[in-house]
Tab-separated table of C-alpha atoms in Angstrom:
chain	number	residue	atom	x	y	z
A	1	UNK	CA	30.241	-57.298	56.496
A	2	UNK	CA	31.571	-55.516	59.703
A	3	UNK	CA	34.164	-57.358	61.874
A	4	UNK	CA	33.680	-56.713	65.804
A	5	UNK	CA	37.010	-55.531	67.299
A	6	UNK	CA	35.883	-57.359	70.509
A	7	UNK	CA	34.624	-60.537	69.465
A	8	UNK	CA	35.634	-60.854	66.016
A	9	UNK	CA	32.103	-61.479	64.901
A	10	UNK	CA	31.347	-60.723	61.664
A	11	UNK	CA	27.695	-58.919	60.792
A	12	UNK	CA	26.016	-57.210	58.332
A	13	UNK	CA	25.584	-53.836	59.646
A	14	UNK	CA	23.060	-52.257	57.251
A	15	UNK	CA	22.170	-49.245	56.508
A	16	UNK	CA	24.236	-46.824	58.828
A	17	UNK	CA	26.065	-43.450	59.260
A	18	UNK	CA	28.960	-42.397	60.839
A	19	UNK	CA	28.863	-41.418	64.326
A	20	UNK	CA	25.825	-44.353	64.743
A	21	UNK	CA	25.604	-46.841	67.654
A	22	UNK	CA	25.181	-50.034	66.832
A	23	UNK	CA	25.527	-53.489	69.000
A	24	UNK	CA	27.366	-56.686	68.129
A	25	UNK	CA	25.072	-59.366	67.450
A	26	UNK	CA	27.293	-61.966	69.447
A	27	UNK	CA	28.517	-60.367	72.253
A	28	UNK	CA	26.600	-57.139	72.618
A	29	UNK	CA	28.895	-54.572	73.290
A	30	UNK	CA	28.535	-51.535	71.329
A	31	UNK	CA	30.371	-49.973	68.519
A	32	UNK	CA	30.665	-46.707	67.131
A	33	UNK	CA	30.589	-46.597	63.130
A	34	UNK	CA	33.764	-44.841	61.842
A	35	UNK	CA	33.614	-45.301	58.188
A	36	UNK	CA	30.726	-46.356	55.715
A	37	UNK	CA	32.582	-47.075	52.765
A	38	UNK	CA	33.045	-49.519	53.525
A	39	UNK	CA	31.413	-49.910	56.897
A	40	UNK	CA	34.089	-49.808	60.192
A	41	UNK	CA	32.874	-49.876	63.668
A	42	UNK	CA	35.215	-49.646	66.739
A	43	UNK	CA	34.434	-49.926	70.511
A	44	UNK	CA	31.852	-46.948	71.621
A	45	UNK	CA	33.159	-43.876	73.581
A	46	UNK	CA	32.858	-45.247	76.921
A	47	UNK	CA	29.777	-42.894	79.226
A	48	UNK	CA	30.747	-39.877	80.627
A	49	UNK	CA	29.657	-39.230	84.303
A	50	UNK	CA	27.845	-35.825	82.560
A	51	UNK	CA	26.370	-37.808	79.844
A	52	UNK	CA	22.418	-37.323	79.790
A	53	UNK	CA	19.805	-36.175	78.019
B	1	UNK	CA	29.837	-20.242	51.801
B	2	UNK	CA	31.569	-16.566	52.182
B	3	UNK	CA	30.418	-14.582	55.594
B	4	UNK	CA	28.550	-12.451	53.243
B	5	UNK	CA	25.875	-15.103	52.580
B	6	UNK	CA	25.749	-15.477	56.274
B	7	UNK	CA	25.263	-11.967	57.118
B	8	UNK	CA	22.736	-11.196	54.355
B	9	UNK	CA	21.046	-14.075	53.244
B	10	UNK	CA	17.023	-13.913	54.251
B	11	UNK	CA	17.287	-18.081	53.880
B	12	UNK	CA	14.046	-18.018	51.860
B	13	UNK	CA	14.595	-20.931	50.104
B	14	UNK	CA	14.504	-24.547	52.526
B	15	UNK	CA	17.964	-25.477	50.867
B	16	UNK	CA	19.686	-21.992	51.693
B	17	UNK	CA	19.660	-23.207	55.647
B	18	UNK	CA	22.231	-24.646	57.103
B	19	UNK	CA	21.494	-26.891	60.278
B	20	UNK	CA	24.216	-27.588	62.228
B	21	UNK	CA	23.057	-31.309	64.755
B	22	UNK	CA	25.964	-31.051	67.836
B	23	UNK	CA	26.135	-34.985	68.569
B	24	UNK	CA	28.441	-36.752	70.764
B	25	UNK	CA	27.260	-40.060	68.683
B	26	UNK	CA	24.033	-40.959	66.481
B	27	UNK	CA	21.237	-42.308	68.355
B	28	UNK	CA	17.803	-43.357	66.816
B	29	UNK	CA	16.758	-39.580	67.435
B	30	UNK	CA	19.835	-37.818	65.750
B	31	UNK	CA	18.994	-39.873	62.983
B	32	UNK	CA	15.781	-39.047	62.658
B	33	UNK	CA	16.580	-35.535	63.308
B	34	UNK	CA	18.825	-35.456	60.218
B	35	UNK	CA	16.281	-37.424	57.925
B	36	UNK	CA	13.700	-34.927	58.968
B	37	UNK	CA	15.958	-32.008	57.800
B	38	UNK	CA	17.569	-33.784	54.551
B	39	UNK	CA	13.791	-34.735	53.760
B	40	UNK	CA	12.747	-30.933	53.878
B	41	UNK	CA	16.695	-30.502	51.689
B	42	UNK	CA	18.728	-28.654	54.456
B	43	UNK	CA	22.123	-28.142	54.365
B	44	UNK	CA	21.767	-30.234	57.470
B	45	UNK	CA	25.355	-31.657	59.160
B	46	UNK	CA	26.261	-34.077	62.213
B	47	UNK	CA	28.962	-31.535	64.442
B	48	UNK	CA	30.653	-34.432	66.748
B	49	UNK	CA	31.581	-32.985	69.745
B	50	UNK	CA	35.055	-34.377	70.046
B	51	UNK	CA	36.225	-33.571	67.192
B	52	UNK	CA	35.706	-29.418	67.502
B	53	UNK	CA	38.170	-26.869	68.537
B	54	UNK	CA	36.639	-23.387	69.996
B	55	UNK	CA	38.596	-20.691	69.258
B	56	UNK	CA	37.543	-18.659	72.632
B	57	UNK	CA	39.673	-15.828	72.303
B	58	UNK	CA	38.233	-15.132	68.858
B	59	UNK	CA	34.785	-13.405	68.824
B	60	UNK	CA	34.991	-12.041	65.234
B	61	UNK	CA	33.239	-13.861	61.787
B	62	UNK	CA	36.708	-15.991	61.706
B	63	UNK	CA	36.015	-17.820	64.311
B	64	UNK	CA	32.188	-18.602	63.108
B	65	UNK	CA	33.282	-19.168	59.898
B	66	UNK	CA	34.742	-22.473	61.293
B	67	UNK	CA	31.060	-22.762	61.919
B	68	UNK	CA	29.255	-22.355	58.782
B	69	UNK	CA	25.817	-22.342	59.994
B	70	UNK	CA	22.097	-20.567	59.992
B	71	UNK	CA	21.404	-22.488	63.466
B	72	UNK	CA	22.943	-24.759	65.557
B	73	UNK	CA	20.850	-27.906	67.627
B	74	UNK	CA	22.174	-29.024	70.321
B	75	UNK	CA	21.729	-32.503	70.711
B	76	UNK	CA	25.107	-33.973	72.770
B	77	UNK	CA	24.732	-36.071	75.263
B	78	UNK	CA	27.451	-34.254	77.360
B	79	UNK	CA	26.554	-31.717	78.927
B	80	UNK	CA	29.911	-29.809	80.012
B	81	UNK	CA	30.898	-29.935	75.921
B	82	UNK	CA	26.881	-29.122	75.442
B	83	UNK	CA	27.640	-26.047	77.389
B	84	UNK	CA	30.882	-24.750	76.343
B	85	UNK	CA	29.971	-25.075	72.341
B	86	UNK	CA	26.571	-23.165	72.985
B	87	UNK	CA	28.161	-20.305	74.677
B	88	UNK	CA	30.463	-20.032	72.385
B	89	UNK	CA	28.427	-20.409	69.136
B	90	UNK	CA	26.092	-18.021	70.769
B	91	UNK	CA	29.498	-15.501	71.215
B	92	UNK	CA	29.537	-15.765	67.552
B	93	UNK	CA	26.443	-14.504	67.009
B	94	UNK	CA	25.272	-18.346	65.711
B	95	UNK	CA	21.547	-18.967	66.965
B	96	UNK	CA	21.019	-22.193	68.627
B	97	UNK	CA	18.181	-24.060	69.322
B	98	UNK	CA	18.053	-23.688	73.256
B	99	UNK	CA	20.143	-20.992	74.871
B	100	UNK	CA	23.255	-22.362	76.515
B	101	UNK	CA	21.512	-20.837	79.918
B	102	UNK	CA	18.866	-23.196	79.619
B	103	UNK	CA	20.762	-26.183	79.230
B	104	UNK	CA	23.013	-24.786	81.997
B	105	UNK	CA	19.684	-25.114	83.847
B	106	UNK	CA	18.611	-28.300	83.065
B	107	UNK	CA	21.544	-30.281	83.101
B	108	UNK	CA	22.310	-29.271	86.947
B	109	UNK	CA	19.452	-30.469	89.149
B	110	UNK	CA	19.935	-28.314	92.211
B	111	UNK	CA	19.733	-24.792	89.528
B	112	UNK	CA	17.180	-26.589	87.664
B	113	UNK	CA	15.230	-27.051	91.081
B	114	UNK	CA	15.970	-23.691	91.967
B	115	UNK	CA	14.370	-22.104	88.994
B	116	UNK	CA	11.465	-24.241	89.030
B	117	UNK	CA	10.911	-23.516	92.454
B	118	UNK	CA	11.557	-19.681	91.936
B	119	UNK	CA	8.421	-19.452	89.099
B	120	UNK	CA	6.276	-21.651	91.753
B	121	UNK	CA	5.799	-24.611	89.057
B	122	UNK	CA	5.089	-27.551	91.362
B	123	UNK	CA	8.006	-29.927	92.208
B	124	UNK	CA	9.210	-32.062	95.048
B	125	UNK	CA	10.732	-30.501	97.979
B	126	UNK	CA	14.492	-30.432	97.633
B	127	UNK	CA	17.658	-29.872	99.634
B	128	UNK	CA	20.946	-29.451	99.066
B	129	UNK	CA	23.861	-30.210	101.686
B	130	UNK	CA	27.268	-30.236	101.357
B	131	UNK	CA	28.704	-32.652	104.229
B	132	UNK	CA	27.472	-36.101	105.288
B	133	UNK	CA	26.387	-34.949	108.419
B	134	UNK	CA	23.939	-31.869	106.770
B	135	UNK	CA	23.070	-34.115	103.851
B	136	UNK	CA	21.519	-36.774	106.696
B	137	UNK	CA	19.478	-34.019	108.562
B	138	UNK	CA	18.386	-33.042	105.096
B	139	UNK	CA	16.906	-36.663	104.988
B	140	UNK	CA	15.347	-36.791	108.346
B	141	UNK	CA	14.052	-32.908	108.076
B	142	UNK	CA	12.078	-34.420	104.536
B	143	UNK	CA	11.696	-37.680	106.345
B	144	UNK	CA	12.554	-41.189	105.144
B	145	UNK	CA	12.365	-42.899	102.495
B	146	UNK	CA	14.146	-40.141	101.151
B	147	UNK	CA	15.658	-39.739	97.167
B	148	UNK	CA	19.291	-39.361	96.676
B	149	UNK	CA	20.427	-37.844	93.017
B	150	UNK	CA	23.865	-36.665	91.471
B	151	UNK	CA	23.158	-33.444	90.978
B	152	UNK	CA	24.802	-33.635	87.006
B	153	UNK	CA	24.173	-37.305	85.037
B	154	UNK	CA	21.047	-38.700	83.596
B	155	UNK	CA	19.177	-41.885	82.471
B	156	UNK	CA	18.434	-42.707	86.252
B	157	UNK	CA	22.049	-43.094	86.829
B	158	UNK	CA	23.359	-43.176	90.866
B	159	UNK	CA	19.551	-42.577	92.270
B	160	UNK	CA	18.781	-44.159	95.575
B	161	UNK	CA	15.926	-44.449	97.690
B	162	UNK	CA	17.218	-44.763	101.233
B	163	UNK	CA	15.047	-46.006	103.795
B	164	UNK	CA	16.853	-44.962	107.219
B	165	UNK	CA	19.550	-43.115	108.543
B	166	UNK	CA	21.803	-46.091	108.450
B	167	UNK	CA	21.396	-47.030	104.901
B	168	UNK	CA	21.815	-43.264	104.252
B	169	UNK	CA	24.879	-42.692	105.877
B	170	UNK	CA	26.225	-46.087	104.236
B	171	UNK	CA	25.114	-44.484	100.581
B	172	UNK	CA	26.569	-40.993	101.664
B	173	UNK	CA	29.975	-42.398	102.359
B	174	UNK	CA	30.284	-44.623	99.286
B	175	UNK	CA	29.457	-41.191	97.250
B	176	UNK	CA	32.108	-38.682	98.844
B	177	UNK	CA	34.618	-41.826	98.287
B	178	UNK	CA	33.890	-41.802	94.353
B	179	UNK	CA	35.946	-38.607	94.461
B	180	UNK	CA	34.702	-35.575	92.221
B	181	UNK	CA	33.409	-32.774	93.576
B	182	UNK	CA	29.883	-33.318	91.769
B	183	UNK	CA	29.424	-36.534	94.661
B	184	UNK	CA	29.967	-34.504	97.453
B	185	UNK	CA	26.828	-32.185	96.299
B	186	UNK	CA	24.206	-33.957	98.412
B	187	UNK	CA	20.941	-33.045	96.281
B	188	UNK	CA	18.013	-34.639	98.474
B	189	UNK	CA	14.774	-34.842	96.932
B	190	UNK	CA	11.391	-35.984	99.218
B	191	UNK	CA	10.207	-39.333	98.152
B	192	UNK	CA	7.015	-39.010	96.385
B	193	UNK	CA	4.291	-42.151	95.391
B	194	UNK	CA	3.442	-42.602	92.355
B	195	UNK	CA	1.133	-45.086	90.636
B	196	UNK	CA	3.633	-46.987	88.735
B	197	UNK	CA	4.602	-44.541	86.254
B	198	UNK	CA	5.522	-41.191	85.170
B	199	UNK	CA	5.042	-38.808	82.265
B	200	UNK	CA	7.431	-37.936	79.426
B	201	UNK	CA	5.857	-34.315	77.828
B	202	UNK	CA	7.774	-33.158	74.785
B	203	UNK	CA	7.870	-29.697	74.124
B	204	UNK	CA	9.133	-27.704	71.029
B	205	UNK	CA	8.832	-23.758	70.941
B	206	UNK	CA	5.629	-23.025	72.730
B	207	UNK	CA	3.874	-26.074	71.791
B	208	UNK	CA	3.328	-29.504	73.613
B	209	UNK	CA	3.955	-32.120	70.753
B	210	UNK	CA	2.922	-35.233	72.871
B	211	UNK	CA	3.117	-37.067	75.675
B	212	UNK	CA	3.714	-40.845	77.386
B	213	UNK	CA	3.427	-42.825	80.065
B	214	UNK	CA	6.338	-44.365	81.042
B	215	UNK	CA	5.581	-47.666	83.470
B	216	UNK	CA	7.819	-49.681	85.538
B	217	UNK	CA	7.586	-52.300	88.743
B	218	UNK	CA	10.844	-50.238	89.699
B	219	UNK	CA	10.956	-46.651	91.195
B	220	UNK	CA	12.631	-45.634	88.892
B	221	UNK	CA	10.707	-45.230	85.720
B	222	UNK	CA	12.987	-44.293	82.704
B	223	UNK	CA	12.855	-45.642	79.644
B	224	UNK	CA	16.907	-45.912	79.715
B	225	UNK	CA	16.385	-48.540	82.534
B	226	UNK	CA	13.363	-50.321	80.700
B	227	UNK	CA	10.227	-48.844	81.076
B	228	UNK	CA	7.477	-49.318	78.715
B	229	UNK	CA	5.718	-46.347	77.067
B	230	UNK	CA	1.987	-46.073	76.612
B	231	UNK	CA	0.191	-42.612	75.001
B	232	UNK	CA	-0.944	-39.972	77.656
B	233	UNK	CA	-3.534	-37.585	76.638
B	234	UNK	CA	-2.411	-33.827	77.113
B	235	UNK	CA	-4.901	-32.615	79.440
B	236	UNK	CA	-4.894	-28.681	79.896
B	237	UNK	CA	-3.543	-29.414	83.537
B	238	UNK	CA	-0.634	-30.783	81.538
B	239	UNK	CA	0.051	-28.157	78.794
B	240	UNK	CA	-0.047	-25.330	81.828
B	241	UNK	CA	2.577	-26.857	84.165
B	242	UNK	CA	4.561	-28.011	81.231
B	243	UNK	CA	4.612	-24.818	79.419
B	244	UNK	CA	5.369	-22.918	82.613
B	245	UNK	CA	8.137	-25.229	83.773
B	246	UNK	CA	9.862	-24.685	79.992
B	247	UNK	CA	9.477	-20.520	80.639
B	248	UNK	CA	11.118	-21.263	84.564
B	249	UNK	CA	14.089	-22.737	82.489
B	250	UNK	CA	14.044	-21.055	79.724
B	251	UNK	CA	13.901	-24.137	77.374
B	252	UNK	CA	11.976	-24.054	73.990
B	253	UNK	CA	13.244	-27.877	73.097
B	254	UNK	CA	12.803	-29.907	76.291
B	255	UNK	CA	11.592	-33.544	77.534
B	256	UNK	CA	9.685	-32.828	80.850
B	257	UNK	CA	8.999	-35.544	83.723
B	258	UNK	CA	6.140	-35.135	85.916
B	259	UNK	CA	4.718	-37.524	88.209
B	260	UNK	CA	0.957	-37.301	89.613
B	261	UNK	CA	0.457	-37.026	92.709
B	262	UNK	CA	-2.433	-36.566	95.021
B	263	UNK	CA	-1.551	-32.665	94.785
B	264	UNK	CA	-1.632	-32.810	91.440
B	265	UNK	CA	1.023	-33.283	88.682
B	266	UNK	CA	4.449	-32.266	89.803
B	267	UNK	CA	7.523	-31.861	87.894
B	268	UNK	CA	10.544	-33.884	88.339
B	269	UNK	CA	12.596	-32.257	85.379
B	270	UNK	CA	13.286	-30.449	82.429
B	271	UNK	CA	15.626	-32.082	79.757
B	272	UNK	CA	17.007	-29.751	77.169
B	273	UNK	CA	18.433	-32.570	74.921
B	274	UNK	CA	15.403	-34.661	75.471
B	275	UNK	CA	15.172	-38.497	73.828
B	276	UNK	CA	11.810	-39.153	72.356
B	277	UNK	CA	12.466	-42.506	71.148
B	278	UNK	CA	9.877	-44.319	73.441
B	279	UNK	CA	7.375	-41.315	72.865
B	280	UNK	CA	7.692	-41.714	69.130
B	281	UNK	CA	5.528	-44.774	69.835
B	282	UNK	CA	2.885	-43.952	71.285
B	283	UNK	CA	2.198	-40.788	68.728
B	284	UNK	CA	1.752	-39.730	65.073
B	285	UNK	CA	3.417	-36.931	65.611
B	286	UNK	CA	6.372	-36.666	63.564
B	287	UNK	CA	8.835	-35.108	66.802
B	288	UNK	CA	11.413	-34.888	64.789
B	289	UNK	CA	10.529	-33.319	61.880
B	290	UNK	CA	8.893	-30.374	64.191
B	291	UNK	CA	12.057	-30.112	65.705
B	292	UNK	CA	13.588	-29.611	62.384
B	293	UNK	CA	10.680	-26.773	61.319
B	294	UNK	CA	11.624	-25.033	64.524
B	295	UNK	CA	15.242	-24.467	63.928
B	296	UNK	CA	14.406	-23.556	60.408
B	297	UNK	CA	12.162	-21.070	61.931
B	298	UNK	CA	14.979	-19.834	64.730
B	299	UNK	CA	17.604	-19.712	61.316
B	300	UNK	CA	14.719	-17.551	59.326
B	301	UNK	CA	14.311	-15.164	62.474
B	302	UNK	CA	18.033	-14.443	63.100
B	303	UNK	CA	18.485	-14.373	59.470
B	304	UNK	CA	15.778	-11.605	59.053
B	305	UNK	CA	16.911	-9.582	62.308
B	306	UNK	CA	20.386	-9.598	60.532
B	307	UNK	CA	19.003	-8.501	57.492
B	308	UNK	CA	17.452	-5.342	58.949
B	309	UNK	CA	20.485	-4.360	61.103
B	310	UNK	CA	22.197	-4.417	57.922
B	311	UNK	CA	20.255	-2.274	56.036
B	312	UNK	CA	19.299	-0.114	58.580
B	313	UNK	CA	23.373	0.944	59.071
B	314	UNK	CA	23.625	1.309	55.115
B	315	UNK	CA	20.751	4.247	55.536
């Protein structure tokens, strides 16, 4: 189980690697995954004004 | 891995490549980019952006041995760090996927307009102004409603469709107060119907892989702002103006926008680290395992040209 550092939800992340977005379940910000064994998320880099595709 | 094995190794075998991804983070196409290349049992490895250090003063192997790899992808979603990593892996003598000039291109809308324009592939008329005052007789000289866009950023981010001077002065003022220099680059771009949609063309090497509609009640039809994707078939019209904008730019890994208009299709832009992820369903094609065959391809290339230069100065 991964613990949101915002909400404090706790969520089953699956399967994921590091560097991955994912979103809380309960309050929908995202989190970057740091670690995968076990599984550690903090808060996502925040968009850069030259982020784009 | 020694620089030896970089210099001379052909990379016959699948597994002697080493695929380097740049990433800022994982999104559903990095991911699928590194299945694709594990899949096919590349050396394949996430580079995050943030965490590298270019050694710019060092153009020798030491420096590119900090970068152990047959080909690099470029695949962050920012582009100043984008730019800076490919020049310099491409100062090391690493091949990358698309040339750091093209993604200087794309990711700067007034150059990307400029090149475009200069290989007469068909896109909206553009100006650029550097005051209020210029940027609103840009507006009135294209005529209202006219399209306001940051000339760096992405995802549909700070476009506006002004409708009169007023509003435009309003939306001019608000952008010179945001502060950087980038806001204070008036790109104006003629406002162009369109019937509800536009067109997402993925390109990789000299191929068009596939293409979508992208619909939306909005103006703004992105899929980063919610619009849905539906399959487009690639009409010849399409392949031309696609192909041709990729040469303009110099791109051989691109997402490219066009809209149709009653001209014909015109191209809004070229997006070196194109997403795919609404494109992926609408086709069979597996995107990201061509992108993976293409960089294997680049790595085999280099690795060959290498090869020969080296035995050619042991004659």
């Amino acid at each position: 189980m991964v613990e949101c550092p915002e909400c404090g939800a706790e969520f089953d992340a699956g399967a994921v690697e590091v560097g991955e977005i994912i979103v809380c379940p309960d309050c929908g910000v995202d989190l970057e995954v740091l670690t995968v064994d076990p599984v550690t998320v903090g808060q996502a880099p925040e968009e850069g004004e030259d982020w784009g595709e | 891995m020694t620089i030896s094995h970089f210099i001379n190794d052909p990379l016959t075998e699948d597994s002697d490549i080493r695929l380097g991804v740049l990433v800022s983070h994982l999104r559903m196409e990095e991911k699928l980019i590194l299945e694709a290349g594990r899949r096919r049992g590349l050396a394949i490895t996430p580079i995050f952006d943030r965490k590298i250090v270019l050694d710019l003063s060092n153009l020798s192997g030491t420096a590119a041995s900090s970068f152990p790899y047959d080909v690099v992808l470029d695949r962050s979603v920012a582009h100043s760090r984008a730019l800076y990593s490919l020049k310099s892996f491409e100062a090391w003598g690493i091949p990358t996927l698309n040339r750091s000039t093209a993604t200087q291109i794309c990711d700067d809308k007034a150059l990307c307009s400029l090149a475009l324009g200069s290989a007469n592939v068909p896109t909206p008329r553009t100006l650029l102004a550097y005051s209020i005052e210029s940027a609103l007789e840009a507006c009135a000289l294209l005529g209202y409603p006219a399209v306001l866009k940051p000339v760096t950023g992405s995802w549909g981010r700070l476009l506006a469709k002004v409708n009169g001077p007023d509003q435009a002065k309003a939306l001019l003022e608000q952008k010179v107060s945001l502060g950087s220099y980038q806001h204070a680059l008036f790109y104006v771009q003629e406002y162009q119907e369109k019937p509800g949609r536009d067109i997402r063309v993925f390109v990789v090497g000299d191929r068009v892989l596939a293409a979508s509609y992208r619909s939306a009640d909005h103006w703004i039809t992105n899929t980063a702002r919610g619009a849905s994707s539906s399959k487009c078939p690639i009409t010849p019209q399409i392949e031309d103006i696609v192909l041709n904008a990729c040469q303009a730019v110099g791109a051989r890994l691109a997402g490219v926008d066009l809209i149709e208009t009653y001209d014909g299709y015109t191209v809004l832009e070229v997006n070196t680290g194109g997403e795919f992820h609404g494109l992926m369903t609408t086709t069979d094609v597996d995107i990201a395992g061509e992108i993976v065959e293409e960089a294997m391809r680049i790595a085999r290339a280099s690795a060959m040209r290498r090869l020969e230069t080296t035995t050619a100065a042991g004659d």
